[in-house]
Amino acid sequence: MTPPLAELLATARVVALPMNTRFRGVDAREALLFEGPQGWAEFSPFVEYADAEAATWLDAAIDFAWHEQPAPQRDRIPVNATVPAVDAARVPEVLARFDGCRTAKVKVAEHGQVLADDIARVRAVREQMGPEGRIRIDANAGWNVDEAEHAIHALAEFDLEYAEQPCASVDELTDLRRRVKHMGIPIAADESIRKAEDPLAVARAGAADLIVIKAQPLGGIRRALDIVAQAGLPAVVSSALDTAIGLSQGAALAASLPRLEFDCGLGTASLFADDVADARPVGGSVSAARVMPDADALARLEAPIDRREWWLARLQRCHAVISR
């Protein structure tokens, strides 16, 4: 049952977290936080998302704040470092923020860059992490099939763990997976899961070797677990550039998976210059315990009044969507 809007508004706080490095086109990450009977939750669909899509994120937040969650199977979650599409010279600075992480996810196919930039960045990560480090790349659907095949061949020398969402469509992923299968580099699906009307289409088409799941975009922990069970593929839990509160929900999802074969993308608190709580990885992992925001941090990071009003209006619209 959806709680009344007034209950959400009673504790709603809108924050803007400054980032160490521009990421996903933003220098500050905005989010709306509220508290329910089970604790704090986060509502932070990206600003360009329409209300119909954003409402799923609100469903997830309400579920986390109002309902008891599945029992955890583990209390620590191993996580990867995340390397934005920075110049190769900045890679050591970025990796230094991810204490003890043995895996790095490297952003590639950035608009305005070329493959040579990706190669230099991935090479720098390999040099920093050594031969034992694990490297995965994430193209955010930035390539067509031919570009992806060429790029994966060019980057294969760095011993890739997998390539995440190299192309946009399920058909493209299916074709690419067939083309690169002989190289032994798995294909992971992210946007084809969280932004798809049918998140199981990837598994039915044989378009991916593993899936990337995120608690907020999928409507909460239970729905994400159901998708994993039906897909029958290994899952990597990742963040949607969440604050420490949203990362806590992601950690709870990772903690409740029956199997956790890959390091998770839940170390992204290290991308922020400030946060509502400290959720940065320690020794390559994060806690699965629930996080509470720090009162001083909430005040320090409060968004400007015009942005607060924008988010409260969005909350009201999305609440109406899910109430219907």
CSV table of C-alpha atoms in Angstrom, one decimal:
chain,number,residue,atom,x,y,z
A,1,MET,CA,0.0,0.0,0.0
A,2,THR,CA,1.3,3.4,-0.9
A,3,PRO,CA,1.6,5.8,2.0
A,4,PRO,CA,-0.1,9.2,1.7
A,5,LEU,CA,2.0,11.9,0.1
A,6,ALA,CA,1.9,13.9,3.3
A,7,GLU,CA,3.9,11.2,5.1
A,8,LEU,CA,6.7,11.4,2.4
A,9,LEU,CA,6.7,15.2,2.5
A,10,ALA,CA,7.0,15.3,6.3
A,11,THR,CA,10.6,14.2,6.3
A,12,ALA,CA,11.6,15.0,2.7
A,13,ARG,CA,15.1,16.5,2.2
A,14,VAL,CA,16.6,17.5,-1.1
A,15,VAL,CA,20.4,17.4,-1.4
A,16,ALA,CA,23.0,18.1,-4.0
A,17,LEU,CA,26.2,16.2,-3.7
A,18,PRO,CA,29.3,17.7,-5.3
A,19,MET,CA,31.4,15.3,-7.4
A,20,ASN,CA,35.2,14.9,-7.5
A,21,THR,CA,35.0,14.4,-11.3
A,22,ARG,CA,32.3,15.2,-13.8
A,23,PHE,CA,30.4,12.0,-14.3
A,24,ARG,CA,27.4,11.1,-16.4
A,25,GLY,CA,27.3,14.7,-17.5
A,26,VAL,CA,26.8,16.2,-14.0
A,27,ASP,CA,29.0,18.0,-11.5
A,28,ALA,CA,26.6,17.6,-8.6
A,29,ARG,CA,24.1,14.7,-8.0
A,30,GLU,CA,20.7,15.7,-6.7
A,31,ALA,CA,18.5,13.4,-4.7
A,32,LEU,CA,15.4,13.5,-2.5
A,33,LEU,CA,15.5,11.6,0.7
A,34,PHE,CA,12.7,10.7,3.1
A,35,GLU,CA,12.2,8.5,6.2
A,36,GLY,CA,9.7,5.7,6.7
A,37,PRO,CA,9.0,3.2,9.5
A,38,GLN,CA,12.0,1.0,8.3
A,39,GLY,CA,14.5,3.9,7.9
A,40,TRP,CA,15.6,6.3,5.2
A,41,ALA,CA,15.3,5.9,1.5
A,42,GLU,CA,16.3,7.7,-1.7
A,43,PHE,CA,14.3,8.9,-4.7
A,44,SER,CA,16.7,10.1,-7.3
A,45,PRO,CA,15.8,9.3,-10.9
A,46,PHE,CA,17.9,11.3,-13.3
A,47,VAL,CA,16.5,14.6,-14.1
A,48,GLU,CA,15.8,13.8,-17.8
A,49,TYR,CA,13.6,10.8,-17.0
A,50,ALA,CA,9.8,11.2,-17.5
A,51,ASP,CA,7.4,10.7,-14.7
A,52,ALA,CA,6.3,7.2,-15.8
A,53,GLU,CA,9.9,5.9,-15.5
A,54,ALA,CA,10.7,8.0,-12.4
A,55,ALA,CA,7.7,6.5,-10.6
A,56,THR,CA,9.3,3.1,-10.6
A,57,TRP,CA,12.2,4.7,-8.6
A,58,LEU,CA,9.7,6.1,-6.1
A,59,ASP,CA,8.1,2.6,-5.7
A,60,ALA,CA,11.6,1.3,-4.8
A,61,ALA,CA,12.1,4.1,-2.3
A,62,ILE,CA,8.8,3.6,-0.6
A,63,ASP,CA,9.3,-0.2,-0.4
A,64,PHE,CA,12.7,0.3,1.2
A,65,ALA,CA,11.4,2.9,3.8
A,66,TRP,CA,8.1,1.2,4.6
A,67,HIS,CA,8.6,-2.5,4.3
A,68,GLU,CA,10.9,-5.1,5.8
A,69,GLN,CA,13.4,-6.4,3.3
A,70,PRO,CA,14.6,-9.9,2.4
A,71,ALA,CA,17.0,-11.5,4.8
A,72,PRO,CA,20.7,-10.8,4.1
A,73,GLN,CA,23.0,-13.7,3.1
A,74,ARG,CA,26.2,-11.7,3.8
A,75,ASP,CA,27.2,-8.6,5.8
A,76,ARG,CA,30.0,-7.2,3.5
A,77,ILE,CA,29.8,-6.5,-0.2
A,78,PRO,CA,33.0,-6.6,-2.4
A,79,VAL,CA,32.9,-3.6,-4.7
A,80,ASN,CA,34.7,-2.3,-7.8
A,81,ALA,CA,36.4,1.1,-8.3
A,82,THR,CA,34.7,3.3,-11.0
A,83,VAL,CA,36.9,5.2,-13.4
A,84,PRO,CA,35.1,8.0,-15.2
A,85,ALA,CA,36.1,8.9,-18.8
A,86,VAL,CA,39.1,10.9,-17.5
A,87,ASP,CA,42.4,11.5,-19.1
A,88,ALA,CA,44.8,8.6,-18.6
A,89,ALA,CA,47.0,10.8,-16.4
A,90,ARG,CA,44.3,11.1,-13.9
A,91,VAL,CA,43.7,7.4,-13.4
A,92,PRO,CA,46.0,7.0,-10.3
A,93,GLU,CA,44.2,9.9,-8.6
A,94,VAL,CA,40.8,8.3,-9.2
A,95,LEU,CA,41.8,4.8,-8.1
A,96,ALA,CA,43.4,6.1,-4.9
A,97,ARG,CA,39.9,7.0,-3.7
A,98,PHE,CA,38.8,3.4,-3.8
A,99,ASP,CA,40.5,1.7,-0.8
A,100,GLY,CA,41.5,-1.9,-1.4
A,101,CYS,CA,39.3,-2.5,-4.5
A,102,ARG,CA,40.7,-5.3,-6.7
A,103,THR,CA,38.3,-4.6,-9.6
A,104,ALA,CA,37.9,-1.5,-11.7
A,105,LYS,CA,35.0,-0.5,-14.0
A,106,VAL,CA,36.3,1.9,-16.7
A,107,LYS,CA,34.0,4.1,-18.6
A,108,VAL,CA,34.6,4.1,-22.4
A,109,ALA,CA,32.8,5.3,-25.5
A,110,GLU,CA,32.4,8.8,-24.0
A,111,HIS,CA,30.8,11.4,-26.4
A,112,GLY,CA,33.5,13.6,-27.9
A,113,GLN,CA,36.3,11.0,-27.3
A,114,VAL,CA,37.9,8.4,-29.5
A,115,LEU,CA,39.0,4.8,-29.1
A,116,ALA,CA,42.6,5.9,-28.5
A,117,ASP,CA,41.4,7.7,-25.3
A,118,ASP,CA,39.7,4.5,-24.1
A,119,ILE,CA,42.8,2.4,-24.8
A,120,ALA,CA,45.1,4.9,-22.9
A,121,ARG,CA,42.7,5.0,-20.0
A,122,VAL,CA,42.3,1.2,-19.7
A,123,ARG,CA,46.1,0.8,-20.1
A,124,ALA,CA,46.7,3.2,-17.2
A,125,VAL,CA,44.2,1.2,-15.0
A,126,ARG,CA,46.0,-2.1,-15.9
A,127,GLU,CA,49.4,-0.5,-15.0
A,128,GLN,CA,48.0,0.7,-11.7
A,129,MET,CA,46.2,-2.5,-10.7
A,130,GLY,CA,48.8,-4.9,-11.9
A,131,PRO,CA,48.2,-8.3,-13.5
A,132,GLU,CA,46.0,-9.5,-10.7
A,133,GLY,CA,43.5,-6.7,-10.9
A,134,ARG,CA,40.2,-7.2,-12.7
A,135,ILE,CA,39.1,-4.7,-15.3
A,136,ARG,CA,35.6,-4.3,-16.8
A,137,ILE,CA,34.6,-1.7,-19.3
A,138,ASP,CA,31.2,0.1,-19.5
A,139,ALA,CA,30.2,1.8,-22.8
A,140,ASN,CA,26.7,2.8,-21.8
A,141,ALA,CA,25.4,1.7,-25.2
A,142,GLY,CA,27.8,4.1,-26.9
A,143,TRP,CA,28.9,1.9,-29.8
A,144,ASN,CA,27.2,0.2,-32.8
A,145,VAL,CA,28.0,-3.5,-33.4
A,146,ASP,CA,31.0,-2.9,-35.6
A,147,GLU,CA,32.5,-0.2,-33.3
A,148,ALA,CA,32.0,-2.5,-30.3
A,149,GLU,CA,33.7,-5.4,-32.0
A,150,HIS,CA,36.6,-3.3,-33.0
A,151,ALA,CA,36.9,-1.7,-29.6
A,152,ILE,CA,36.8,-5.0,-27.7
A,153,HIS,CA,39.5,-6.5,-30.0
A,154,ALA,CA,41.6,-3.4,-29.3
A,155,LEU,CA,41.1,-3.6,-25.5
A,156,ALA,CA,41.3,-7.4,-25.2
A,157,GLU,CA,45.1,-7.2,-24.4
A,158,PHE,CA,44.2,-5.7,-21.0
A,159,ASP,CA,42.4,-8.9,-20.0
A,160,LEU,CA,38.9,-7.7,-19.7
A,161,GLU,CA,36.5,-9.3,-17.1
A,162,TYR,CA,33.5,-8.3,-19.2
A,163,ALA,CA,32.1,-5.5,-21.4
A,164,GLU,CA,29.0,-3.8,-20.1
A,165,GLN,CA,26.3,-2.6,-22.4
A,166,PRO,CA,28.5,-2.0,-25.4
A,167,CYS,CA,25.5,-1.5,-27.7
A,168,ALA,CA,22.0,-0.3,-27.2
A,169,SER,CA,19.6,-2.9,-28.4
A,170,VAL,CA,19.0,-6.6,-27.5
A,171,ASP,CA,19.5,-7.5,-31.2
A,172,GLU,CA,22.9,-5.7,-31.3
A,173,LEU,CA,24.0,-7.3,-28.1
A,174,THR,CA,23.1,-10.7,-29.5
A,175,ASP,CA,25.1,-10.1,-32.7
A,176,LEU,CA,28.1,-8.8,-30.8
A,177,ARG,CA,28.1,-11.6,-28.3
A,178,ARG,CA,28.3,-14.1,-31.2
A,179,ARG,CA,31.1,-12.1,-32.9
A,180,VAL,CA,33.3,-11.9,-29.8
A,181,LYS,CA,32.5,-15.2,-28.1
A,182,HIS,CA,35.8,-16.8,-29.4
A,183,MET,CA,37.7,-14.1,-27.4
A,184,GLY,CA,36.2,-15.3,-24.1
A,185,ILE,CA,35.0,-11.8,-23.1
A,186,PRO,CA,31.6,-11.9,-21.6
A,187,ILE,CA,28.9,-9.3,-22.4
A,188,ALA,CA,26.9,-7.7,-19.6
A,189,ALA,CA,23.5,-6.0,-20.0
A,190,ASP,CA,22.6,-2.9,-17.9
A,191,GLU,CA,20.4,-0.4,-19.8
A,192,SER,CA,18.7,-3.4,-21.6
A,193,ILE,CA,17.6,-4.5,-18.1
A,194,ARG,CA,16.8,-1.4,-16.1
A,195,LYS,CA,15.3,0.7,-19.0
A,196,ALA,CA,13.5,-2.0,-20.8
A,197,GLU,CA,9.8,-2.7,-20.8
A,198,ASP,CA,10.7,-6.4,-20.8
A,199,PRO,CA,13.9,-6.8,-18.7
A,200,LEU,CA,13.9,-10.6,-19.4
A,201,ALA,CA,14.2,-10.1,-23.2
A,202,VAL,CA,18.0,-10.1,-22.9
A,203,ALA,CA,18.1,-13.6,-21.3
A,204,ARG,CA,15.6,-15.1,-23.7
A,205,ALA,CA,17.6,-13.8,-26.7
A,206,GLY,CA,20.9,-15.1,-25.4
A,207,ALA,CA,22.2,-11.5,-25.6
A,208,ALA,CA,24.3,-11.4,-22.5
A,209,ASP,CA,26.4,-13.6,-20.2
A,210,LEU,CA,25.4,-11.6,-17.1
A,211,ILE,CA,23.1,-8.8,-16.0
A,212,VAL,CA,23.6,-5.6,-14.1
A,213,ILE,CA,20.8,-4.8,-11.7
A,214,LYS,CA,20.0,-1.6,-9.8
A,215,ALA,CA,17.5,-1.4,-6.9
A,216,GLN,CA,15.9,2.0,-7.7
A,217,PRO,CA,15.3,1.7,-11.4
A,218,LEU,CA,13.9,-1.9,-11.1
A,219,GLY,CA,11.3,-0.9,-8.5
A,220,GLY,CA,13.0,-2.3,-5.3
A,221,ILE,CA,14.9,-5.2,-4.0
A,222,ARG,CA,12.1,-7.9,-4.3
A,223,ARG,CA,11.5,-7.1,-8.0
A,224,ALA,CA,15.2,-7.1,-8.7
A,225,LEU,CA,15.6,-10.5,-7.1
A,226,ASP,CA,12.7,-11.8,-9.1
A,227,ILE,CA,14.3,-10.6,-12.4
A,228,VAL,CA,17.6,-12.3,-11.4
A,229,ALA,CA,15.8,-15.6,-10.6
A,230,GLN,CA,13.8,-15.5,-13.9
A,231,ALA,CA,16.8,-14.5,-16.0
A,232,GLY,CA,18.9,-17.4,-14.7
A,233,LEU,CA,22.1,-15.4,-15.3
A,234,PRO,CA,24.8,-14.2,-12.8
A,235,ALA,CA,24.1,-10.7,-11.5
A,236,VAL,CA,26.2,-7.7,-10.7
A,237,VAL,CA,24.5,-5.1,-8.4
A,238,SER,CA,25.4,-1.6,-9.3
A,239,SER,CA,24.5,1.9,-8.2
A,240,ALA,CA,22.6,4.7,-10.1
A,241,LEU,CA,25.1,7.3,-8.8
A,242,ASP,CA,23.2,7.2,-5.5
A,243,THR,CA,23.9,9.0,-2.3
A,244,ALA,CA,24.9,6.9,0.7
A,245,ILE,CA,21.2,6.2,1.4
A,246,GLY,CA,20.6,4.7,-2.1
A,247,LEU,CA,23.8,2.8,-1.9
A,248,SER,CA,22.5,1.2,1.3
A,249,GLN,CA,19.5,-0.1,-0.6
A,250,GLY,CA,21.9,-1.5,-3.3
A,251,ALA,CA,24.0,-3.1,-0.6
A,252,ALA,CA,20.9,-4.7,0.9
A,253,LEU,CA,20.0,-6.1,-2.6
A,254,ALA,CA,23.5,-7.5,-3.0
A,255,ALA,CA,23.4,-9.0,0.5
A,256,SER,CA,20.2,-10.8,-0.3
A,257,LEU,CA,21.3,-12.5,-3.6
A,258,PRO,CA,21.6,-16.2,-3.3
A,259,ARG,CA,24.9,-16.0,-5.3
A,260,LEU,CA,27.3,-13.1,-5.6
A,261,GLU,CA,30.0,-14.0,-8.1
A,262,PHE,CA,31.2,-10.5,-9.1
A,263,ASP,CA,32.4,-7.4,-7.3
A,264,CYS,CA,29.5,-4.9,-7.2
A,265,GLY,CA,29.4,-1.4,-8.5
A,266,LEU,CA,28.5,0.0,-5.1
A,267,GLY,CA,31.7,1.9,-4.3
A,268,THR,CA,30.5,5.1,-6.1
A,269,ALA,CA,30.4,7.1,-2.9
A,270,SER,CA,34.1,7.7,-3.7
A,271,LEU,CA,33.1,9.7,-6.7
A,272,PHE,CA,31.6,12.4,-4.4
A,273,ALA,CA,33.5,15.2,-2.7
A,274,ASP,CA,30.8,15.1,0.1
A,275,ASP,CA,27.9,12.8,1.0
A,276,VAL,CA,25.1,12.5,3.6
A,277,ALA,CA,27.0,9.7,5.3
A,278,ASP,CA,30.2,7.9,4.7
A,279,ALA,CA,29.6,4.9,2.4
A,280,ARG,CA,33.0,4.7,0.8
A,281,PRO,CA,34.6,1.3,0.4
A,282,VAL,CA,37.1,0.1,3.1
A,283,GLY,CA,39.4,-2.8,2.2
A,284,GLY,CA,37.6,-3.2,-1.1
A,285,SER,CA,34.1,-3.7,0.4
A,286,VAL,CA,31.1,-1.9,1.9
A,287,SER,CA,28.8,-2.8,4.7
A,288,ALA,CA,25.4,-4.2,4.0
A,289,ALA,CA,24.0,-2.5,7.2
A,290,ARG,CA,21.4,0.2,6.8
A,291,VAL,CA,22.7,3.8,6.6
A,292,MET,CA,21.3,6.9,8.3
A,293,PRO,CA,22.1,10.4,7.1
A,294,ASP,CA,24.1,12.7,9.2
A,295,ALA,CA,22.0,15.7,10.3
A,296,ASP,CA,24.9,18.2,9.7
A,297,ALA,CA,25.5,16.7,6.3
A,298,LEU,CA,21.8,17.1,5.4
A,299,ALA,CA,22.0,20.8,6.2
A,300,ARG,CA,25.4,21.3,4.5
A,301,LEU,CA,24.3,19.6,1.3
A,302,GLU,CA,20.8,21.0,1.1
A,303,ALA,CA,19.8,21.9,-2.5
A,304,PRO,CA,18.9,25.5,-3.4
A,305,ILE,CA,15.2,26.4,-2.9
A,306,ASP,CA,14.3,26.3,-6.6
A,307,ARG,CA,15.8,22.7,-6.9
A,308,ARG,CA,14.0,21.7,-3.7
A,309,GLU,CA,10.7,22.9,-5.2
A,310,TRP,CA,11.4,21.0,-8.5
A,311,TRP,CA,12.0,17.8,-6.7
A,312,LEU,CA,9.0,18.1,-4.4
A,313,ALA,CA,6.8,18.7,-7.4
A,314,ARG,CA,8.3,15.7,-9.1
A,315,LEU,CA,7.6,13.6,-6.0
A,316,GLN,CA,4.0,14.7,-6.0
A,317,ARG,CA,3.5,13.8,-9.7
A,318,CYS,CA,5.2,10.4,-9.3
A,319,HIS,CA,3.2,9.7,-6.2
A,320,ALA,CA,0.0,10.3,-8.2
A,321,VAL,CA,1.3,7.9,-10.9
A,322,ILE,CA,1.9,5.0,-8.4
A,323,SER,CA,-1.3,5.8,-6.5
A,324,ARG,CA,-3.3,5.2,-9.6
